[in-house]
Amino acid sequence: MNVEEQVSTYYNMLLKRNAGEPEFHQAVAEVLDSLKIVLKKDPHYADYGLIQRLCEPERQLIFRVPWVDDQGVVQVNRGFRVQFNSALGPYKGGLRFHPSVNLGIIKFLGFEQIFKNSLTGLPIGGGKGGSDFDPKGKSDAEIMRFCQSFMTELQRHIGEYRDVPAGDIGVGGREIGYLFGQYRRLANQHESGVLTGKGLTWGGSLVRTEATGYGLVYLTKEMLKSHGETFEGAKVIVSGSGNVAIYAMEKVQELGATVIAFSDSSGWVETPNGVDVEKLKEIKEVRRERVTSYVSEVEGATFHAEGSIWSLPCDVALPCATQNELDGEAARLLADNGCRFVAEGANMPSTPEAIEVFRERKIHFAPGKAANAGGVATSALEMQQNASRDSWSFEYTDDRLHKIMANIFKTIEATAAEYGHDGDYVIGANIAGFKKVADAMLAQGVI
Ligand code: NDP
């Protein structure tokens, strides 16, 4: 069998064994496509069932999460933790609380996390978890009871040397606090290394809150530089208005760009004069309100419930909301309107068709597993600080993050060129992330 046949036989088997999980199929298909290039050059990477083992999680946990709402009614949610690959270190990856969460979504996120974590150069394996719990509209007390019930099961499976969760969509500082409190109580272990994204007075790291958004901008800056551009004077669209989006907006504006639009799931806001990020933080992080509040409080901003955020002319687009939010049509709109750079703050926000359009229309594109790795990288820095019971300054930690992101860009650019696909950062990220994990798996035997 040649490489093409080998990979497609394997992929068809994966589709059958993981039926009804389209996001997982999509994430695997993209990586396998790049791996064909590696396997043609280095066929030993197909030895010892390596590809099959890589696509099969080491452990998948699904559990019941019962809790009592403010009306005294029992609610039952489903919890997940997929411990995908530990060849490079303890499983590391966030927890997502969103009604759309199911096993396939957690598996796609866990799979991506393996390569992302490998690209950071830090010793962390890949995992992901979450629940179909919807935090929207819940009281603080309900969030706390849910988090406590979720952790009551999860605590059996995690630990600073085993699996270290963090936040993701719907899980921020408040949720990490409740989860950590319950973990300490049940495990009777008061070291802080079991979760990252903690508060600064109880083991958290400076820069972790900003890390994914800032890291995204640091990597994009390197991509721009490699093509003779800077952020100075650029028009930037940032979708979403959560943790990743807010800090991406803050950093691009600091670098002299103007954020001309952002969004949430209710619609998008056009901001031709830039975004008042402090106001947006207050609305989203403190008051926990919708983007419509921003429009009523800041002059010159317009709300659109219809149409596409990607329809505005811009230089750089940073999708920072959720998976598959930017499709082929949106990619064509961006290209038609002069956009030249796209970098993913969210995980897999661009559909395969959109990525094809970026290739055809010569838009420089940095995939999430490289571009949004700053969050997990800084989580790993939080783990280092916890292990040495130390805490580093903002400047030092930010500088480490900056260097990590610049190094990731250098690696994916060089790998794409080495494999004959100069400028294709998808191929560069997939291959560079894969090779490190694959070498470790081959060295460690069939386990
Ligand atoms: P948050 O929960 O803080 O924010 C998510 C944002 O995206 C909200 O503004 C939300 O709006 C919006 N959103 C969600 N779904 C849609 C949709 N269908 N259309 C438009 N907007 C939508 O999550 P994060 O910022 O943490 O995560 C965003 C993305 O970044 C995710 O893909 C996540 O996996 C990825 N990521 C996050 C990391 C982190 O450190 N937090 C690290 C690496 C990747 P609304 O409030 O209306 O739901």
Short mmCIF file of C-alpha atoms and ligand atoms in Angstrom, two decimals:
data_model
loop_
_atom_site.label_atom_id
_atom_site.label_comp_id
_atom_site.label_asym_id
_atom_site.label_seq_id
_atom_site.Cartn_x
_atom_site.Cartn_y
_atom_site.Cartn_z
CA MET A 1 0.00 0.00 0.00
CA ASN A 2 1.32 3.45 -0.79
CA VAL A 3 1.11 6.29 1.74
CA GLU A 4 -2.12 7.73 0.28
CA GLU A 5 -3.87 4.34 0.52
CA GLN A 6 -2.45 3.62 3.95
CA VAL A 7 -3.69 6.94 5.37
CA SER A 8 -7.11 6.79 3.73
CA THR A 9 -7.65 3.17 4.92
CA TYR A 10 -6.79 4.28 8.40
CA TYR A 11 -9.01 7.38 8.22
CA ASN A 12 -12.01 5.31 7.02
CA MET A 13 -11.53 2.99 9.97
CA LEU A 14 -11.44 6.00 12.30
CA LEU A 15 -14.72 7.32 10.84
CA LYS A 16 -16.43 4.01 11.60
CA ARG A 17 -15.04 3.69 15.11
CA ASN A 18 -15.90 7.30 16.02
CA ALA A 19 -19.27 7.74 14.34
CA GLY A 20 -21.20 10.97 14.90
CA GLU A 21 -18.15 13.04 15.86
CA PRO A 22 -17.71 15.44 12.88
CA GLU A 23 -15.43 17.92 14.66
CA PHE A 24 -13.07 15.10 15.67
CA HIS A 25 -13.05 13.77 12.09
CA GLN A 26 -12.27 17.27 10.79
CA ALA A 27 -9.35 17.78 13.17
CA VAL A 28 -7.86 14.36 12.38
CA ALA A 29 -8.35 14.75 8.61
CA GLU A 30 -6.39 18.00 8.60
CA VAL A 31 -3.47 16.51 10.51
CA LEU A 32 -3.41 13.26 8.47
CA ASP A 33 -3.32 15.30 5.30
CA SER A 34 -0.10 16.95 6.45
CA LEU A 35 1.29 13.65 7.76
CA LYS A 36 1.17 12.11 4.29
CA ILE A 37 4.01 14.49 3.44
CA VAL A 38 6.07 13.27 6.41
CA LEU A 39 5.33 9.60 5.78
CA LYS A 40 6.52 9.85 2.19
CA LYS A 41 9.86 11.22 3.39
CA ASP A 42 10.17 9.35 6.72
CA PRO A 43 8.12 6.12 6.42
CA HIS A 44 9.29 4.88 9.84
CA TYR A 45 6.67 7.20 11.40
CA ALA A 46 4.04 4.65 10.34
CA ASP A 47 5.80 1.83 12.28
CA TYR A 48 4.44 0.27 15.46
CA GLY A 49 0.87 1.44 14.81
CA LEU A 50 2.02 4.95 15.60
CA ILE A 51 -0.67 6.80 13.65
CA GLN A 52 -3.47 4.61 15.02
CA ARG A 53 -2.19 5.07 18.57
CA LEU A 54 -1.88 8.81 18.09
CA CYS A 55 -5.54 9.09 17.06
CA GLU A 56 -6.87 6.92 19.91
CA PRO A 57 -7.13 8.68 23.28
CA GLU A 58 -5.23 6.99 26.10
CA ARG A 59 -8.31 7.35 28.33
CA GLN A 60 -11.82 8.84 27.92
CA LEU A 61 -13.93 9.63 30.96
CA ILE A 62 -17.64 10.44 30.86
CA PHE A 63 -19.49 11.06 34.11
CA ARG A 64 -22.76 12.26 35.59
CA VAL A 65 -22.80 15.71 37.17
CA PRO A 66 -25.91 16.17 39.34
CA TRP A 67 -26.52 19.51 41.07
CA VAL A 68 -29.39 21.44 42.61
CA ASP A 69 -30.50 24.75 41.07
CA ASP A 70 -31.74 27.82 42.99
CA GLN A 71 -35.34 26.57 42.76
CA GLY A 72 -34.37 23.33 44.49
CA VAL A 73 -34.72 21.32 41.26
CA VAL A 74 -32.16 18.60 40.50
CA GLN A 75 -30.30 19.13 37.23
CA VAL A 76 -28.15 16.50 35.55
CA ASN A 77 -25.29 17.37 33.22
CA ARG A 78 -22.62 15.27 31.60
CA GLY A 79 -18.92 15.70 32.37
CA PHE A 80 -16.00 14.69 30.14
CA ARG A 81 -12.23 14.42 30.38
CA VAL A 82 -10.28 12.99 27.47
CA GLN A 83 -6.67 12.18 28.39
CA PHE A 84 -5.36 11.96 24.87
CA ASN A 85 -1.59 11.66 24.91
CA SER A 86 1.01 11.74 27.70
CA ALA A 87 4.16 10.97 25.70
CA LEU A 88 5.61 14.42 26.45
CA GLY A 89 4.30 14.93 30.00
CA PRO A 90 1.14 15.15 32.12
CA TYR A 91 -2.09 15.73 30.18
CA LYS A 92 -2.71 19.46 29.85
CA GLY A 93 -5.71 21.22 28.35
CA GLY A 94 -8.74 23.26 29.34
CA LEU A 95 -12.26 22.58 30.53
CA ARG A 96 -15.14 23.91 28.42
CA PHE A 97 -18.61 24.56 29.86
CA HIS A 98 -21.04 25.12 26.97
CA PRO A 99 -24.35 23.47 26.01
CA SER A 100 -22.84 22.28 22.68
CA VAL A 101 -20.18 20.15 24.43
CA ASN A 102 -20.18 16.43 23.59
CA LEU A 103 -17.55 13.70 23.40
CA GLY A 104 -16.64 14.48 19.75
CA ILE A 105 -15.95 18.13 20.54
CA ILE A 106 -13.79 17.25 23.53
CA LYS A 107 -11.90 14.69 21.42
CA PHE A 108 -11.24 17.24 18.66
CA LEU A 109 -9.97 19.72 21.21
CA GLY A 110 -7.84 17.09 22.97
CA PHE A 111 -6.36 15.92 19.67
CA GLU A 112 -5.40 19.48 18.65
CA GLN A 113 -3.95 20.03 22.10
CA ILE A 114 -1.35 17.26 21.61
CA PHE A 115 0.32 19.10 18.72
CA LYS A 116 -0.14 22.56 20.21
CA ASN A 117 1.49 21.52 23.47
CA SER A 118 4.32 19.87 21.57
CA LEU A 119 4.92 23.12 19.63
CA THR A 120 5.38 25.09 22.86
CA GLY A 121 8.58 23.12 23.49
CA LEU A 122 7.45 22.52 27.10
CA PRO A 123 7.00 19.04 28.67
CA ILE A 124 3.20 18.69 28.52
CA GLY A 125 0.91 16.04 27.02
CA GLY A 126 -2.53 16.71 25.53
CA GLY A 127 -5.99 16.47 27.10
CA LYS A 128 -9.29 18.34 27.24
CA GLY A 129 -12.52 18.21 29.21
CA GLY A 130 -15.73 19.96 30.03
CA SER A 131 -19.46 19.67 30.31
CA ASP A 132 -22.69 20.46 28.47
CA PHE A 133 -23.53 22.75 31.41
CA ASP A 134 -24.55 26.26 30.29
CA PRO A 135 -23.18 28.93 32.64
CA LYS A 136 -25.25 31.69 30.97
CA GLY A 137 -27.93 33.09 33.25
CA LYS A 138 -26.87 30.97 36.24
CA SER A 139 -26.35 32.53 39.66
CA ASP A 140 -22.95 32.43 41.36
CA ALA A 141 -24.30 29.87 43.81
CA GLU A 142 -25.46 27.62 40.96
CA ILE A 143 -22.08 27.89 39.23
CA MET A 144 -20.41 26.97 42.53
CA ARG A 145 -22.62 23.93 43.14
CA PHE A 146 -22.10 22.73 39.59
CA CYS A 147 -18.31 23.15 39.80
CA GLN A 148 -18.23 21.30 43.14
CA SER A 149 -20.19 18.37 41.74
CA PHE A 150 -18.06 18.28 38.57
CA MET A 151 -14.85 18.21 40.61
CA THR A 152 -16.18 15.56 42.99
CA GLU A 153 -15.73 13.05 40.15
CA LEU A 154 -12.88 14.70 38.23
CA GLN A 155 -10.55 14.82 41.26
CA ARG A 156 -10.00 11.05 41.08
CA HIS A 157 -8.37 11.42 37.67
CA ILE A 158 -6.21 14.56 37.86
CA GLY A 159 -3.12 15.70 39.74
CA GLU A 160 -0.02 17.81 39.28
CA TYR A 161 1.95 14.85 37.84
CA ARG A 162 -0.98 13.30 35.98
CA ASP A 163 -3.41 15.74 34.40
CA VAL A 164 -3.60 19.51 34.91
CA PRO A 165 -6.81 21.14 33.56
CA ALA A 166 -7.28 24.89 32.91
CA GLY A 167 -10.08 27.11 31.55
CA ASP A 168 -11.66 27.37 28.10
CA ILE A 169 -15.05 28.65 26.86
CA GLY A 170 -17.28 29.24 29.90
CA VAL A 171 -14.51 28.51 32.40
CA GLY A 172 -12.65 31.56 33.72
CA GLY A 173 -11.16 32.63 37.04
CA ARG A 174 -14.42 32.24 38.98
CA GLU A 175 -14.97 28.64 37.87
CA ILE A 176 -11.30 27.68 38.39
CA GLY A 177 -11.64 29.03 41.96
CA TYR A 178 -14.65 26.84 42.79
CA LEU A 179 -13.05 23.82 41.12
CA PHE A 180 -9.78 24.30 42.98
CA GLY A 181 -11.52 24.76 46.34
CA GLN A 182 -13.42 21.50 45.95
CA TYR A 183 -10.29 19.67 44.75
CA ARG A 184 -8.34 20.70 47.87
CA ARG A 185 -11.19 19.72 50.13
CA LEU A 186 -11.62 16.26 48.65
CA ALA A 187 -8.02 15.37 47.94
CA ASN A 188 -6.71 16.91 51.17
CA GLN A 189 -3.77 18.12 49.10
CA HIS A 190 -3.09 21.78 49.15
CA GLU A 191 -0.35 22.13 46.55
CA SER A 192 -1.55 24.37 43.78
CA GLY A 193 -0.17 22.53 40.73
CA VAL A 194 -3.36 20.61 39.93
CA LEU A 195 -5.10 23.38 37.94
CA THR A 196 -3.85 26.43 36.08
CA GLY A 197 -5.51 29.80 35.57
CA LYS A 198 -5.69 30.27 39.36
CA GLY A 199 -6.02 33.60 41.15
CA LEU A 200 -2.81 35.48 41.83
CA THR A 201 -2.94 35.08 45.62
CA TRP A 202 -3.40 31.29 45.51
CA GLY A 203 -0.86 30.00 43.01
CA GLY A 204 -1.83 31.75 39.79
CA SER A 205 0.65 33.23 37.36
CA LEU A 206 0.81 36.78 36.12
CA VAL A 207 0.11 36.94 32.36
CA ARG A 208 -2.01 33.74 32.31
CA THR A 209 -5.20 35.78 31.86
CA GLU A 210 -3.74 37.71 28.95
CA ALA A 211 -1.64 34.89 27.56
CA THR A 212 -3.74 33.40 24.75
CA GLY A 213 -4.70 36.78 23.26
CA TYR A 214 -1.26 38.33 23.72
CA GLY A 215 0.43 35.18 22.43
CA LEU A 216 -1.78 35.20 19.35
CA VAL A 217 -0.70 38.75 18.60
CA TYR A 218 2.99 37.99 19.23
CA LEU A 219 2.87 35.13 16.75
CA THR A 220 0.90 37.18 14.21
CA LYS A 221 3.44 39.97 14.56
CA GLU A 222 6.17 37.50 13.55
CA MET A 223 4.09 36.34 10.58
CA LEU A 224 3.56 39.97 9.48
CA LYS A 225 7.27 40.68 9.91
CA SER A 226 8.18 37.72 7.75
CA HIS A 227 6.13 39.35 4.96
CA GLY A 228 7.49 42.86 5.52
CA GLU A 229 4.46 44.19 7.44
CA THR A 230 3.64 45.44 10.95
CA PHE A 231 0.48 46.06 12.99
CA GLU A 232 1.05 49.83 12.84
CA GLY A 233 -1.99 51.38 11.14
CA ALA A 234 -3.56 47.98 10.33
CA LYS A 235 -7.31 47.35 10.45
CA VAL A 236 -8.09 44.19 12.43
CA ILE A 237 -11.30 42.17 12.88
CA VAL A 238 -11.47 40.11 16.09
CA SER A 239 -14.43 37.78 16.51
CA GLY A 240 -15.69 36.91 20.00
CA SER A 241 -15.43 39.04 23.13
CA GLY A 242 -14.28 36.51 25.69
CA ASN A 243 -10.91 35.94 27.27
CA VAL A 244 -8.94 35.33 24.07
CA ALA A 245 -10.61 38.09 22.04
CA ILE A 246 -10.32 40.81 24.70
CA TYR A 247 -6.59 40.41 25.25
CA ALA A 248 -5.93 40.05 21.52
CA MET A 249 -7.72 43.39 21.02
CA GLU A 250 -5.75 44.99 23.85
CA LYS A 251 -2.40 43.92 22.38
CA VAL A 252 -3.08 44.76 18.71
CA GLN A 253 -4.22 48.24 19.65
CA GLU A 254 -1.13 48.65 21.82
CA LEU A 255 0.90 47.83 18.68
CA GLY A 256 -0.82 50.60 16.71
CA ALA A 257 -3.61 48.71 14.94
CA THR A 258 -7.34 49.53 15.06
CA VAL A 259 -9.85 46.84 15.97
CA ILE A 260 -12.78 47.55 13.65
CA ALA A 261 -15.17 44.83 14.83
CA PHE A 262 -15.79 42.21 17.52
CA SER A 263 -18.74 39.93 18.38
CA ASP A 264 -20.52 37.51 20.67
CA SER A 265 -23.09 34.84 19.83
CA SER A 266 -25.87 37.47 19.62
CA GLY A 267 -24.24 39.50 16.79
CA TRP A 268 -21.30 41.75 15.95
CA VAL A 269 -20.23 45.27 16.70
CA GLU A 270 -18.64 47.62 14.19
CA THR A 271 -16.08 49.97 15.76
CA PRO A 272 -14.44 52.09 13.03
CA ASN A 273 -12.59 54.18 15.63
CA GLY A 274 -11.24 51.23 17.57
CA VAL A 275 -12.38 49.44 20.73
CA ASP A 276 -12.43 50.82 24.26
CA VAL A 277 -11.00 47.62 25.72
CA GLU A 278 -11.29 48.73 29.37
CA LYS A 279 -15.01 49.35 28.87
CA LEU A 280 -15.43 46.00 27.14
CA LYS A 281 -13.62 44.24 30.02
CA GLU A 282 -15.95 45.88 32.52
CA ILE A 283 -19.03 44.80 30.52
CA LYS A 284 -17.92 41.23 29.79
CA GLU A 285 -15.70 40.29 32.73
CA VAL A 286 -17.24 42.23 35.62
CA ARG A 287 -20.89 42.79 34.71
CA ARG A 288 -21.10 39.66 32.52
CA GLU A 289 -23.38 41.41 30.03
CA ARG A 290 -23.80 41.13 26.23
CA VAL A 291 -22.00 43.20 23.56
CA THR A 292 -25.18 45.24 23.07
CA SER A 293 -24.34 47.01 26.37
CA TYR A 294 -21.10 48.21 24.74
CA VAL A 295 -23.02 49.76 21.86
CA SER A 296 -25.33 51.67 24.17
CA GLU A 297 -22.43 52.98 26.27
CA VAL A 298 -19.73 53.80 23.69
CA GLU A 299 -20.21 56.34 20.94
CA GLY A 300 -19.55 55.37 17.32
CA ALA A 301 -20.18 51.63 17.78
CA THR A 302 -22.94 49.90 15.79
CA PHE A 303 -24.57 46.55 16.52
CA HIS A 304 -25.45 44.09 13.73
CA ALA A 305 -27.67 41.13 14.50
CA GLU A 306 -27.46 40.00 10.86
CA GLY A 307 -24.72 39.73 8.24
CA SER A 308 -21.12 38.68 8.69
CA ILE A 309 -18.38 40.21 10.80
CA TRP A 310 -16.00 39.05 8.05
CA SER A 311 -17.61 41.34 5.45
CA LEU A 312 -15.65 44.46 6.48
CA PRO A 313 -12.48 45.43 4.61
CA CYS A 314 -9.51 44.66 6.89
CA ASP A 315 -5.80 43.78 6.81
CA VAL A 316 -5.80 41.10 9.51
CA ALA A 317 -8.55 38.78 10.79
CA LEU A 318 -8.30 37.06 14.17
CA PRO A 319 -11.15 34.57 14.76
CA CYS A 320 -11.30 34.18 18.56
CA ALA A 321 -14.80 32.80 19.27
CA THR A 322 -15.42 29.14 18.46
CA GLN A 323 -14.97 26.23 16.03
CA ASN A 324 -16.13 26.55 12.40
CA GLU A 325 -17.16 30.21 12.77
CA LEU A 326 -15.33 31.21 9.56
CA ASP A 327 -16.53 29.26 6.49
CA GLY A 328 -15.64 29.30 2.79
CA GLU A 329 -17.96 32.17 2.03
CA ALA A 330 -16.53 34.27 4.86
CA ALA A 331 -13.00 33.50 3.64
CA ARG A 332 -13.94 34.70 0.13
CA LEU A 333 -15.40 37.89 1.61
CA LEU A 334 -12.17 38.52 3.50
CA ALA A 335 -10.06 37.91 0.39
CA ASP A 336 -12.29 40.09 -1.83
CA ASN A 337 -11.98 42.92 0.69
CA GLY A 338 -8.21 42.85 0.84
CA CYS A 339 -7.47 40.86 4.01
CA ARG A 340 -3.94 39.42 3.81
CA PHE A 341 -3.42 37.70 7.16
CA VAL A 342 -5.56 35.37 9.28
CA ALA A 343 -4.45 33.90 12.62
CA GLU A 344 -6.67 31.67 14.77
CA GLY A 345 -7.16 32.59 18.43
CA ALA A 346 -9.97 30.04 18.76
CA ASN A 347 -9.56 26.31 18.18
CA MET A 348 -10.40 25.29 14.59
CA PRO A 349 -12.51 28.41 13.82
CA SER A 350 -11.83 28.10 10.07
CA THR A 351 -13.58 25.35 8.12
CA PRO A 352 -11.53 23.18 5.72
CA GLU A 353 -13.13 25.09 2.82
CA ALA A 354 -12.04 28.42 4.34
CA ILE A 355 -8.47 27.13 4.64
CA GLU A 356 -8.56 26.13 0.96
CA VAL A 357 -9.68 29.66 0.07
CA PHE A 358 -6.81 31.13 2.12
CA ARG A 359 -4.39 28.93 0.15
CA GLU A 360 -5.89 29.82 -3.24
CA ARG A 361 -6.10 33.54 -2.52
CA LYS A 362 -2.62 33.72 -0.98
CA ILE A 363 -3.79 34.81 2.45
CA HIS A 364 -1.10 34.07 5.04
CA PHE A 365 -2.74 31.82 7.60
CA ALA A 366 -1.57 30.74 11.08
CA PRO A 367 -3.61 27.80 12.47
CA GLY A 368 -4.81 27.75 16.08
CA LYS A 369 -2.56 24.96 17.22
CA ALA A 370 0.37 27.34 16.72
CA ALA A 371 -1.26 30.76 17.04
CA ASN A 372 -3.21 30.20 20.28
CA ALA A 373 -0.55 28.10 22.06
CA GLY A 374 0.35 31.03 24.33
CA GLY A 375 -2.39 30.12 26.80
CA VAL A 376 -1.21 26.62 27.44
CA ALA A 377 2.43 27.69 27.32
CA THR A 378 1.80 30.17 30.13
CA SER A 379 -0.13 27.48 32.00
CA ALA A 380 3.03 25.40 31.81
CA LEU A 381 4.93 28.41 33.19
CA GLU A 382 2.36 28.53 36.02
CA MET A 383 3.13 24.85 36.69
CA GLN A 384 6.85 25.66 36.85
CA GLN A 385 6.21 28.45 39.35
CA ASN A 386 3.98 26.18 41.45
CA ALA A 387 6.57 23.38 41.44
CA SER A 388 9.25 25.76 42.74
CA ARG A 389 6.80 27.70 44.97
CA ASP A 390 7.88 30.86 43.22
CA SER A 391 6.09 33.66 41.42
CA TRP A 392 7.60 35.57 38.56
CA SER A 393 7.11 39.21 37.57
CA PHE A 394 4.75 40.26 34.77
CA GLU A 395 7.67 41.43 32.60
CA TYR A 396 9.64 38.21 32.99
CA THR A 397 6.63 35.97 32.27
CA ASP A 398 5.50 38.09 29.32
CA ASP A 399 9.02 37.96 27.93
CA ARG A 400 9.01 34.13 28.21
CA LEU A 401 5.65 34.06 26.40
CA HIS A 402 6.92 36.39 23.70
CA LYS A 403 9.98 34.20 23.09
CA ILE A 404 7.91 31.01 23.03
CA MET A 405 5.54 32.45 20.39
CA ALA A 406 8.39 33.79 18.25
CA ASN A 407 10.03 30.40 18.47
CA ILE A 408 6.82 28.61 17.45
CA PHE A 409 6.57 30.81 14.38
CA LYS A 410 10.21 30.17 13.48
CA THR A 411 9.66 26.42 13.87
CA ILE A 412 6.52 26.20 11.75
CA GLU A 413 7.98 28.43 9.05
CA ALA A 414 11.19 26.39 8.88
CA THR A 415 9.33 23.05 8.92
CA ALA A 416 7.00 24.11 6.09
CA ALA A 417 10.04 25.08 4.02
CA GLU A 418 11.94 21.88 4.92
CA TYR A 419 9.07 19.77 3.62
CA GLY A 420 8.71 21.77 0.40
CA HIS A 421 5.63 23.82 1.36
CA ASP A 422 7.15 27.23 1.97
CA GLY A 423 4.70 29.59 3.72
CA ASP A 424 2.11 26.88 4.46
CA TYR A 425 1.92 27.23 8.24
CA VAL A 426 -0.79 24.57 8.56
CA ILE A 427 1.58 21.96 7.21
CA GLY A 428 4.48 23.43 9.22
CA ALA A 429 2.52 23.32 12.50
CA ASN A 430 1.12 19.84 11.95
CA ILE A 431 4.46 18.32 11.01
CA ALA A 432 6.56 20.08 13.66
CA GLY A 433 4.00 19.30 16.41
CA PHE A 434 3.73 15.69 15.26
CA LYS A 435 7.42 14.84 14.99
CA LYS A 436 8.27 15.61 18.58
CA VAL A 437 5.37 13.55 19.94
CA ALA A 438 6.00 10.76 17.44
CA ASP A 439 9.70 10.52 18.35
CA ALA A 440 8.77 10.27 22.04
CA MET A 441 6.13 7.61 21.34
CA LEU A 442 8.51 5.54 19.23
CA ALA A 443 11.20 5.77 21.91
CA GLN A 444 8.77 4.71 24.65
CA GLY A 445 7.51 1.54 22.92
CA VAL A 446 4.00 0.28 22.20
CA ILE A 447 1.97 1.50 25.15
P1 NDP B 1 -14.90 32.70 26.46
O1 NDP B 1 -15.98 31.88 27.01
O2 NDP B 1 -14.17 33.64 27.35
O3 NDP B 1 -15.41 33.54 25.21
C1 NDP B 1 -15.96 32.95 24.07
C2 NDP B 1 -16.45 34.08 23.20
O4 NDP B 1 -16.84 33.58 21.93
C3 NDP B 1 -17.67 34.79 23.77
O5 NDP B 1 -17.62 36.12 23.39
C4 NDP B 1 -18.80 34.05 23.09
O6 NDP B 1 -20.01 34.79 23.01
C5 NDP B 1 -18.21 33.92 21.72
N1 NDP B 1 -18.88 32.88 20.97
C6 NDP B 1 -19.07 31.60 21.31
N2 NDP B 1 -19.74 30.97 20.35
C7 NDP B 1 -19.96 31.89 19.37
C8 NDP B 1 -20.59 31.88 18.12
N3 NDP B 1 -21.14 30.75 17.67
N4 NDP B 1 -20.62 33.03 17.38
C9 NDP B 1 -20.05 34.17 17.84
N5 NDP B 1 -19.45 34.24 19.03
C10 NDP B 1 -19.40 33.12 19.79
O7 NDP B 1 -13.88 31.67 25.79
P2 NDP B 1 -12.36 31.85 25.41
O8 NDP B 1 -12.10 33.24 24.96
O9 NDP B 1 -11.54 31.28 26.48
O10 NDP B 1 -12.23 30.85 24.17
C11 NDP B 1 -12.47 31.25 22.83
C12 NDP B 1 -11.82 30.26 21.89
O11 NDP B 1 -10.41 30.23 22.13
C13 NDP B 1 -12.28 28.82 22.01
O12 NDP B 1 -12.22 28.20 20.74
C14 NDP B 1 -11.22 28.20 22.91
O13 NDP B 1 -11.14 26.80 22.75
C15 NDP B 1 -9.98 28.89 22.38
N6 NDP B 1 -8.84 28.90 23.27
C16 NDP B 1 -8.94 29.43 24.53
C17 NDP B 1 -7.83 29.45 25.34
C18 NDP B 1 -7.85 30.12 26.67
O14 NDP B 1 -6.78 30.24 27.27
N7 NDP B 1 -8.97 30.58 27.17
C19 NDP B 1 -6.54 28.84 24.92
C20 NDP B 1 -6.54 28.40 23.54
C21 NDP B 1 -7.66 28.41 22.78
P3 NDP B 1 -21.19 34.50 24.06
O15 NDP B 1 -20.73 35.18 25.30
O16 NDP B 1 -22.38 35.11 23.41
O17 NDP B 1 -21.30 33.00 24.20
#
